[in-house]
Structures are given as C-alpha cells and as structure tokens.
Coordinates of C-alpha atoms in Angstrom, one line a residue:
M255 CA -72.0 141.6 -97.6
R256 CA -70.2 139.4 -100.4
Y257 CA -66.3 138.5 -99.1
R258 CA -64.4 135.9 -100.2
Q259 CA -61.7 135.8 -97.2
I260 CA -61.8 138.3 -94.3
G261 CA -57.8 139.2 -93.0
F262 CA -55.5 141.9 -91.8
F263 CA -52.0 141.7 -93.6
F264 CA -49.5 144.2 -93.9
A265 CA -49.7 144.8 -98.1
S266 CA -46.3 145.8 -98.7
W267 CA -43.0 145.4 -96.7
L268 CA -42.3 149.0 -96.9
L269 CA -44.5 151.5 -95.5
I270 CA -44.2 154.8 -96.7
S271 CA -41.1 157.2 -96.5
A272 CA -41.8 159.2 -93.7
A273 CA -42.5 155.9 -91.2
M274 CA -39.4 154.6 -93.0
A275 CA -37.5 157.8 -92.0
D276 CA -38.6 156.9 -88.3
V277 CA -35.6 155.1 -85.8
L278 CA -37.1 151.8 -84.9
Q279 CA -37.7 152.7 -80.5
L280 CA -38.2 149.7 -78.7
K281 CA -40.7 151.0 -75.6
E282 CA -39.3 150.8 -71.9
G283 CA -39.3 147.2 -70.3
Y284 CA -39.7 145.1 -73.6
P285 CA -38.9 141.4 -73.5
E286 CA -35.9 139.7 -75.4
S287 CA -38.6 136.8 -76.6
Y288 CA -42.6 136.5 -76.6
V289 CA -44.5 133.1 -77.1
V290 CA -47.1 133.6 -79.2
Q291 CA -50.7 133.1 -77.6
K292 CA -54.1 132.3 -79.0
G293 CA -55.6 135.3 -79.1
D294 CA -52.8 137.2 -79.9
T295 CA -53.0 140.3 -83.1
L296 CA -49.1 141.7 -84.8
W297 CA -50.5 144.2 -82.7
D298 CA -50.6 143.4 -79.3
I299 CA -47.3 141.7 -80.9
S300 CA -45.2 144.6 -81.8
G301 CA -46.7 146.5 -78.4
H302 CA -44.2 144.3 -76.0
F303 CA -41.4 145.2 -78.5
L304 CA -41.7 148.7 -80.0
K305 CA -43.1 152.4 -79.4
S306 CA -44.7 152.4 -82.6
P307 CA -46.5 149.5 -83.0
W308 CA -47.7 150.4 -87.0
L309 CA -43.1 149.4 -87.6
W310 CA -44.3 145.9 -86.3
P311 CA -43.0 144.8 -90.5
R312 CA -39.3 146.5 -89.9
L313 CA -38.8 143.8 -87.4
W314 CA -39.4 141.1 -89.6
Q315 CA -36.8 142.6 -92.1
V316 CA -33.9 140.8 -93.1
N317 CA -34.9 137.8 -91.9
P318 CA -34.5 134.9 -94.2
Q319 CA -36.0 132.6 -91.1
V320 CA -40.1 134.2 -91.5
K321 CA -40.8 135.5 -95.6
D322 CA -44.3 136.1 -94.3
P323 CA -44.9 137.4 -90.4
H324 CA -48.7 136.6 -90.9
W325 CA -48.1 133.2 -90.4
I326 CA -46.9 133.1 -87.1
Y327 CA -48.8 130.6 -84.8
P328 CA -49.9 130.0 -81.1
G329 CA -46.6 128.8 -79.4
D330 CA -44.2 130.3 -82.3
V331 CA -41.0 131.2 -79.9
L332 CA -39.6 135.3 -80.9
S333 CA -36.7 136.0 -80.3
L334 CA -35.5 139.7 -79.9
T335 CA -31.8 140.3 -81.9
W336 CA -29.8 143.2 -83.4
V337 CA -28.7 143.8 -86.9
D338 CA -27.0 146.9 -87.5
G339 CA -27.3 149.0 -84.9
E340 CA -31.6 148.1 -85.4
P341 CA -33.7 145.2 -83.3
R342 CA -34.8 142.4 -85.2
L343 CA -37.3 139.4 -84.6
T344 CA -36.0 135.8 -85.0
Q345 CA -38.6 132.8 -85.2
K346 CA -36.1 130.5 -83.6
H347 CA -38.6 127.3 -82.7
T348 CA -42.2 126.0 -81.1
I349 CA -43.2 125.0 -77.8
K350 CA -46.3 123.2 -76.5
L351 CA -49.6 125.6 -76.0
S352 CA -51.7 123.8 -73.9
P353 CA -54.2 121.7 -74.4
A354 CA -52.4 121.6 -78.5
V355 CA -49.3 121.9 -80.1
R356 CA -49.3 123.4 -83.1
I357 CA -50.5 122.1 -86.2
E358 CA -50.5 124.1 -89.1
P359 CA -53.8 123.0 -90.7
K360 CA -56.0 123.3 -87.6
L361 CA -54.6 126.6 -86.4
A362 CA -55.1 130.1 -87.9
P363 CA -52.7 132.2 -87.5
V364 CA -52.1 135.4 -85.9
P365 CA -54.1 138.3 -87.7
T366 CA -53.1 142.1 -87.8
I367 CA -56.0 143.1 -85.4
K368 CA -59.3 141.9 -84.3
L369 CA -61.7 141.1 -87.3
S370 CA -64.2 140.7 -84.2
A371 CA -64.4 144.0 -82.9
I372 CA -65.2 145.4 -86.6
S373 CA -67.4 142.7 -88.6
A374 CA -70.0 143.9 -87.9
F375 CA -69.1 147.6 -89.6
L376 CA -67.5 145.5 -92.2
R377 CA -71.2 144.0 -93.2
S378 CA -73.2 147.1 -91.5
D379 CA -73.6 150.7 -90.9
H380 CA -72.6 153.2 -92.9
I381 CA -72.7 157.1 -93.5
F382 CA -74.9 158.6 -95.8
P383 CA -72.7 161.9 -97.2
A384 CA -73.8 165.6 -96.4
G385 CA -76.5 166.6 -98.8
S386 CA -77.7 163.8 -99.1
N387 CA -81.9 164.3 -100.2
L388 CA -83.3 160.8 -98.0
D389 CA -86.8 162.3 -99.4
Q390 CA -85.8 160.9 -102.6
V391 CA -84.6 157.6 -101.8
P392 CA -86.8 154.6 -101.7
Y393 CA -89.0 153.5 -98.7
I394 CA -90.8 150.5 -96.8
L395 CA -94.0 150.6 -97.5
G396 CA -95.3 147.5 -95.2
N397 CA -96.7 144.0 -96.0
N398 CA -100.1 142.8 -96.0
L399 CA -100.2 141.8 -92.7
N400 CA -100.3 145.3 -91.1
D401 CA -97.2 144.7 -89.4
K402 CA -95.0 148.0 -87.9
A403 CA -92.0 145.6 -88.1
M404 CA -91.1 142.8 -90.3
L405 CA -88.5 139.5 -90.2
E406 CA -87.0 137.4 -92.5
K407 CA -88.4 135.6 -95.6
Q408 CA -91.5 137.9 -95.6
R409 CA -92.9 139.5 -98.6
L410 CA -93.0 143.9 -98.5
F411 CA -93.3 145.9 -100.8
V412 CA -91.1 149.6 -101.3
K413 CA -91.8 152.8 -102.7
G414 CA -89.5 153.8 -105.1
Q415 CA -87.6 152.1 -108.2
L416 CA -85.6 149.0 -107.9
V417 CA -83.9 146.7 -110.1
E418 CA -85.7 143.1 -110.1
G419 CA -83.3 140.8 -108.9
R420 CA -81.1 142.9 -106.9
Q421 CA -79.9 143.2 -103.7
Y422 CA -80.6 146.6 -101.4
G423 CA -80.0 147.1 -97.8
V424 CA -82.6 148.4 -95.4
Y425 CA -81.3 151.4 -93.4
R426 CA -82.8 153.2 -90.6
P427 CA -81.1 157.0 -90.2
G428 CA -79.5 157.4 -87.1
T429 CA -77.3 160.5 -86.3
I430 CA -76.4 163.3 -87.6
Y431 CA -73.1 164.1 -87.9
K432 CA -72.1 167.8 -86.9
D433 CA -68.5 169.9 -86.7
P434 CA -68.2 170.2 -83.1
Q435 CA -66.4 173.4 -83.9
T436 CA -68.3 175.0 -87.0
G437 CA -71.7 173.4 -86.8
E438 CA -71.2 171.8 -90.5
V439 CA -73.4 168.7 -91.0
L440 CA -71.1 165.7 -92.3
G441 CA -72.9 163.3 -93.0
Q442 CA -76.2 161.1 -91.0
R443 CA -75.5 157.4 -89.8
A444 CA -76.9 155.0 -91.3
I445 CA -78.0 151.9 -89.3
L446 CA -78.4 148.4 -91.1
A447 CA -81.8 146.7 -90.5
G448 CA -82.0 144.6 -93.1
I449 CA -81.2 143.1 -96.8
V450 CA -83.9 142.6 -99.4
T451 CA -84.0 141.1 -102.9
A452 CA -86.2 143.0 -105.7
G453 CA -89.3 141.3 -107.1
I454 CA -91.6 142.1 -109.7
R455 CA -92.9 146.1 -109.4
H456 CA -96.6 146.8 -109.4
P457 CA -97.9 150.3 -110.1
D458 CA -97.6 153.1 -108.8
D459 CA -93.7 153.0 -108.4
V460 CA -94.4 149.8 -105.7
V461 CA -92.0 146.9 -105.6
E462 CA -92.6 143.5 -104.0
V463 CA -88.9 142.9 -102.2
L464 CA -88.5 139.6 -99.9
L465 CA -86.7 140.2 -96.9
S466 CA -83.5 137.3 -96.9
K467 CA -82.1 139.2 -93.8
N468 CA -82.7 140.2 -90.7
V469 CA -79.9 142.2 -88.6
R470 CA -82.4 143.7 -87.0
E471 CA -86.2 144.6 -87.3
V472 CA -87.5 146.4 -90.3
L473 CA -89.8 148.6 -89.8
Q474 CA -92.3 151.1 -91.8
G475 CA -90.6 154.3 -93.4
D476 CA -86.7 152.6 -93.2
R477 CA -84.6 153.5 -96.6
V478 CA -83.9 150.6 -98.9
L479 CA -80.3 151.5 -100.9
P480 CA -77.8 149.1 -102.7
L481 CA -75.2 148.5 -100.7
P482 CA -71.9 150.3 -101.0
D483 CA -69.5 149.6 -103.2
Q484 CA -66.8 149.4 -99.6
E485 CA -69.3 146.6 -98.9
Q486 CA -68.5 144.1 -101.1
L487 CA -64.6 144.6 -101.1
D488 CA -62.3 142.4 -99.0
A489 CA -61.0 144.1 -96.1
Y490 CA -57.0 144.1 -96.6
F491 CA -55.3 147.1 -94.9
T492 CA -51.8 148.6 -95.0
L493 CA -50.7 150.2 -91.8
Q494 CA -49.3 153.6 -91.9
P495 CA -49.2 157.0 -89.9
A496 CA -51.8 159.2 -90.6
Q497 CA -50.5 162.3 -92.1
L498 CA -53.7 165.1 -91.5
T499 CA -52.9 168.6 -91.7
A500 CA -55.3 169.7 -88.5
P501 CA -56.7 167.7 -85.8
G502 CA -59.6 165.6 -85.6
A503 CA -61.8 165.2 -83.0
I504 CA -64.4 161.7 -81.7
I505 CA -67.8 163.0 -82.5
D506 CA -69.6 159.6 -80.9
T507 CA -69.0 155.9 -80.4
D508 CA -70.4 152.7 -81.3
S509 CA -72.5 152.5 -78.2
N510 CA -74.0 156.3 -78.3
A511 CA -72.3 156.6 -74.9
S512 CA -70.0 159.1 -74.4
V513 CA -67.0 157.0 -73.6
A514 CA -65.0 153.8 -75.7
G515 CA -61.9 151.8 -74.6
K516 CA -59.7 149.3 -76.7
Y517 CA -61.2 147.2 -79.6
E518 CA -64.3 149.4 -79.6
V519 CA -65.7 151.9 -82.6
V520 CA -65.8 155.6 -82.7
M521 CA -66.3 158.0 -85.6
V522 CA -64.1 161.3 -86.4
N523 CA -64.9 164.3 -88.2
K524 CA -62.0 163.9 -90.6
G525 CA -62.6 161.6 -93.9
A526 CA -61.0 161.0 -97.1
K527 CA -61.5 164.9 -98.1
D528 CA -59.4 165.7 -95.3
G529 CA -56.7 162.9 -96.3
I530 CA -57.4 159.8 -93.9
H531 CA -57.5 156.1 -95.7
T532 CA -58.3 152.8 -94.8
G533 CA -55.4 151.2 -92.6
D534 CA -54.4 154.9 -91.4
V535 CA -52.8 154.9 -87.4
L536 CA -53.8 158.4 -85.3
A537 CA -52.9 159.3 -82.0
I538 CA -55.6 159.8 -79.5
L539 CA -55.1 162.6 -77.4
R540 CA -57.2 163.9 -74.3
P541 CA -57.7 167.9 -74.9
G542 CA -56.0 170.6 -72.4
V543 CA -57.9 172.4 -70.2
E544 CA -57.7 175.9 -69.1
V545 CA -56.9 177.6 -65.4
T546 CA -56.5 180.1 -64.5
G547 CA -55.5 182.8 -62.0
K548 CA -52.4 185.1 -62.0
S549 CA -50.2 183.8 -59.4
A550 CA -49.2 179.9 -57.7
E551 CA -51.8 181.2 -54.8
K552 CA -55.1 182.3 -57.1
L553 CA -54.7 178.4 -59.5
A554 CA -57.8 177.0 -60.7
Y555 CA -59.4 175.1 -63.4
K556 CA -61.3 177.2 -65.4
L557 CA -64.5 174.9 -65.9
I558 CA -64.9 174.7 -62.1
S559 CA -63.9 177.8 -60.7
T560 CA -66.0 180.3 -59.2
E561 CA -67.7 183.1 -61.4
G562 CA -65.8 185.5 -59.5
Q563 CA -62.6 184.4 -60.8
K564 CA -63.5 183.5 -64.2
L565 CA -64.6 187.5 -64.5
M566 CA -61.8 188.5 -62.4
D567 CA -59.3 186.9 -64.8
S568 CA -59.5 186.7 -67.9
N569 CA -55.3 185.8 -68.7
A570 CA -56.9 181.4 -68.9
Q571 CA -53.5 179.3 -69.8
R572 CA -54.5 175.6 -71.6
L573 CA -52.6 172.7 -70.9
P574 CA -50.8 170.9 -73.1
E575 CA -52.4 167.8 -74.9
E576 CA -52.1 164.5 -73.9
Q577 CA -52.3 161.0 -75.6
V578 CA -54.2 157.9 -74.3
G579 CA -54.4 155.9 -77.2
Q580 CA -53.9 155.0 -80.6
A581 CA -56.9 153.9 -83.2
M582 CA -56.7 153.0 -86.6
A583 CA -59.3 154.1 -89.9
F584 CA -61.3 150.8 -90.9
K585 CA -64.0 152.7 -92.9
V586 CA -63.5 156.1 -94.7
Y587 CA -66.2 158.5 -96.0
D588 CA -66.3 162.0 -97.5
R589 CA -66.0 164.1 -93.7
V590 CA -66.2 161.2 -91.5
S591 CA -64.4 157.7 -90.1
L592 CA -64.7 154.7 -88.3
L593 CA -61.5 153.9 -86.5
L594 CA -60.7 150.8 -84.3
I595 CA -59.1 151.7 -80.8
L596 CA -55.9 149.6 -81.0
K597 CA -54.7 150.8 -77.3
A598 CA -56.0 153.1 -74.6
S599 CA -54.1 154.3 -71.5
D600 CA -57.5 155.9 -70.3
T601 CA -61.3 155.6 -71.2
V602 CA -61.7 157.7 -74.3
R603 CA -64.0 160.1 -74.7
V604 CA -66.1 162.1 -77.4
G605 CA -65.0 165.3 -77.9
F606 CA -60.9 164.0 -77.7
L607 CA -59.0 164.4 -80.4
V608 CA -57.2 163.2 -83.3
G609 CA -54.1 163.4 -84.9
N610 CA -51.0 162.1 -86.2
P611 CA -49.2 159.3 -84.0

C-alpha cells in the first residue's frame, strides 16, 4: 500500500451539529489533572474525563495555550478548568518521565487511536461486494517449479487480463457474510496473500507476474485484483457519533472467533448504504434476553427453560439491551464495515448489536 504518512487527527474542531448540541458530561470519578503517558491516545485521555470521548476537541475550545491537541506529548500535564459552565483542559507544564524527558523532535505526538490495531487492515484484507462474480476474476495458475505455495521474488503466471507494469493484490476468498436476519449475502472477505507486478503477456490470456511481496503463502487459484482505491489513501478520520436509522449486528471478528475485546476488529452488517462513514463511533450493545413466566414464582430464562415451560407460557418478555462498549468504523464498504473496539466493559460477541452512541 502506498501511503505517505499515517496518523489520526480530528479534521475539524467542530463536530457535526448533532454532536455539538450535546452537553459535555464528565464521567464519575474524573481527575482534576492528568499526566500524559507513553502509549496514550487521544481517545484514552478523553476517556479519563468524558462520558462521550468523541467530544474531546470541545475540551480544547478557546484554549490559547494549545493550538493543536495532536501535538500533546508524554509528560504533558493536563488540568481541568471551567469556562462558561463547561469543562476545558489546559496544558500547564511538562514533567520528566523516566527514562527520558520530553524532546519534541524525538517523541511522537499522541495519536487519536492505536494505529497498530488496524494497520494490517488498512493495507490488506478487504471485502468483495455482494454479487461479485469471482469466476470472471484473474487467478494464479502457478509457476514452473510445480509449487503449490509460492513466495516472494518468484515468477508466477496468472490467467486473465492484467495491465503490464501495474501492481495487483493477490486475494484468497474467505468468509461469506450474510445478514443474520434476512440471510441476504452482504459480501465476502478477501484475504490478502501477496502483491504482484504484471509483466509480459503470453497467448491464451496468460500473464507473467513477479511476486513482490508475501503477506502469507500465495496459492494456486488465488484471485488477482487491483488494490482497492481506499488502500491508496492516507488514513485520516474525523470522529463523530454514528447516525443509524436501525441497529446493526456484529457478524464476524478479525480472528474468526466468536469473541473480541478492546483494540480488536469486528465486522458489522451495516455499510455506506446504511449511512455509515469512516470515523463513525457506534455503541456496542448486548442483546436483551427473553424471560418467561406469568408470575414471579414461575420466571425462567427462555433460553434455558424447559420444553414444558416454553409450551405452557408463550408470553415471553425481552429484557432491555445493555451497552458494553464503543467502536469506530475505519473501513466502510457498501453493506459491511470494519470497526475497531475502543472501549469494552465485557467480552464482545458475534451477534451483539451496534447502534448510535
């Protein structure tokens, strides 16, 4: 992937009008001051003070001491003050952090979120849109060494039409994502195996390519596609609360396990066609369970109630949903989005809901 600089910053000091209408609410037990630590992110720092961390830039409004909060460094002391009835943060001084003091040219400023958590996704895996005809996509034929798995610097052959001199991604079709309610196919995970550069063309639509980079072993039959446009862009995001018209659901995790935690990646069944944008912050909700029973003495959870209880009592009641975390959309396709979990008070599972924070 080509990118000149990777960083995360708030592109505007003002969030969308709905967010600006929110009142800054300090969380219970907030500190009066905070010393920025190595490894902190802007999200982490805001989480010490605010109930809604994405409103963090408003803490810095009308603060002449700090022109750009992205140039906050480990060792900086942030103190809470009040202006016109709203909280503000001021930067008073810098203290020594063992083993080194702050030296601006050598220490990196505090990022918005942890880049390392999503860097692999910014340059690798993506989603085949629903309806993609993979039978028409060029694919790896192999090499003249009879290798089933191929490595960097090898010359390979591709069946299909490629443009000489252009770089392509080699993708392995993965999980097919379906809407958990309707069963509709939303897309298919495309797992990056490597990057090739197209060379000379041979008869019968065979193209010689150089395998310039391995992410994993390249196999016969892997598809060859242009790198998606979003893979070529710098990763800049504006954080704002999502504005979904209907809740979505977590349909997969990065590890293909059924659970995930803070700074792990999940996939949801909402995308650009549902109003999701990169930088949107969503609430993660544990679904309410159903309970049965017409009286206090006969209460039971429907999931673990006996067959007799289920037959005798059809008046099930669903408990309210419970917020257990927040996540940010960092890669958005038509019907699927990839989210980074920024906060989780409990294990996040496939099947949990996502909604407006």
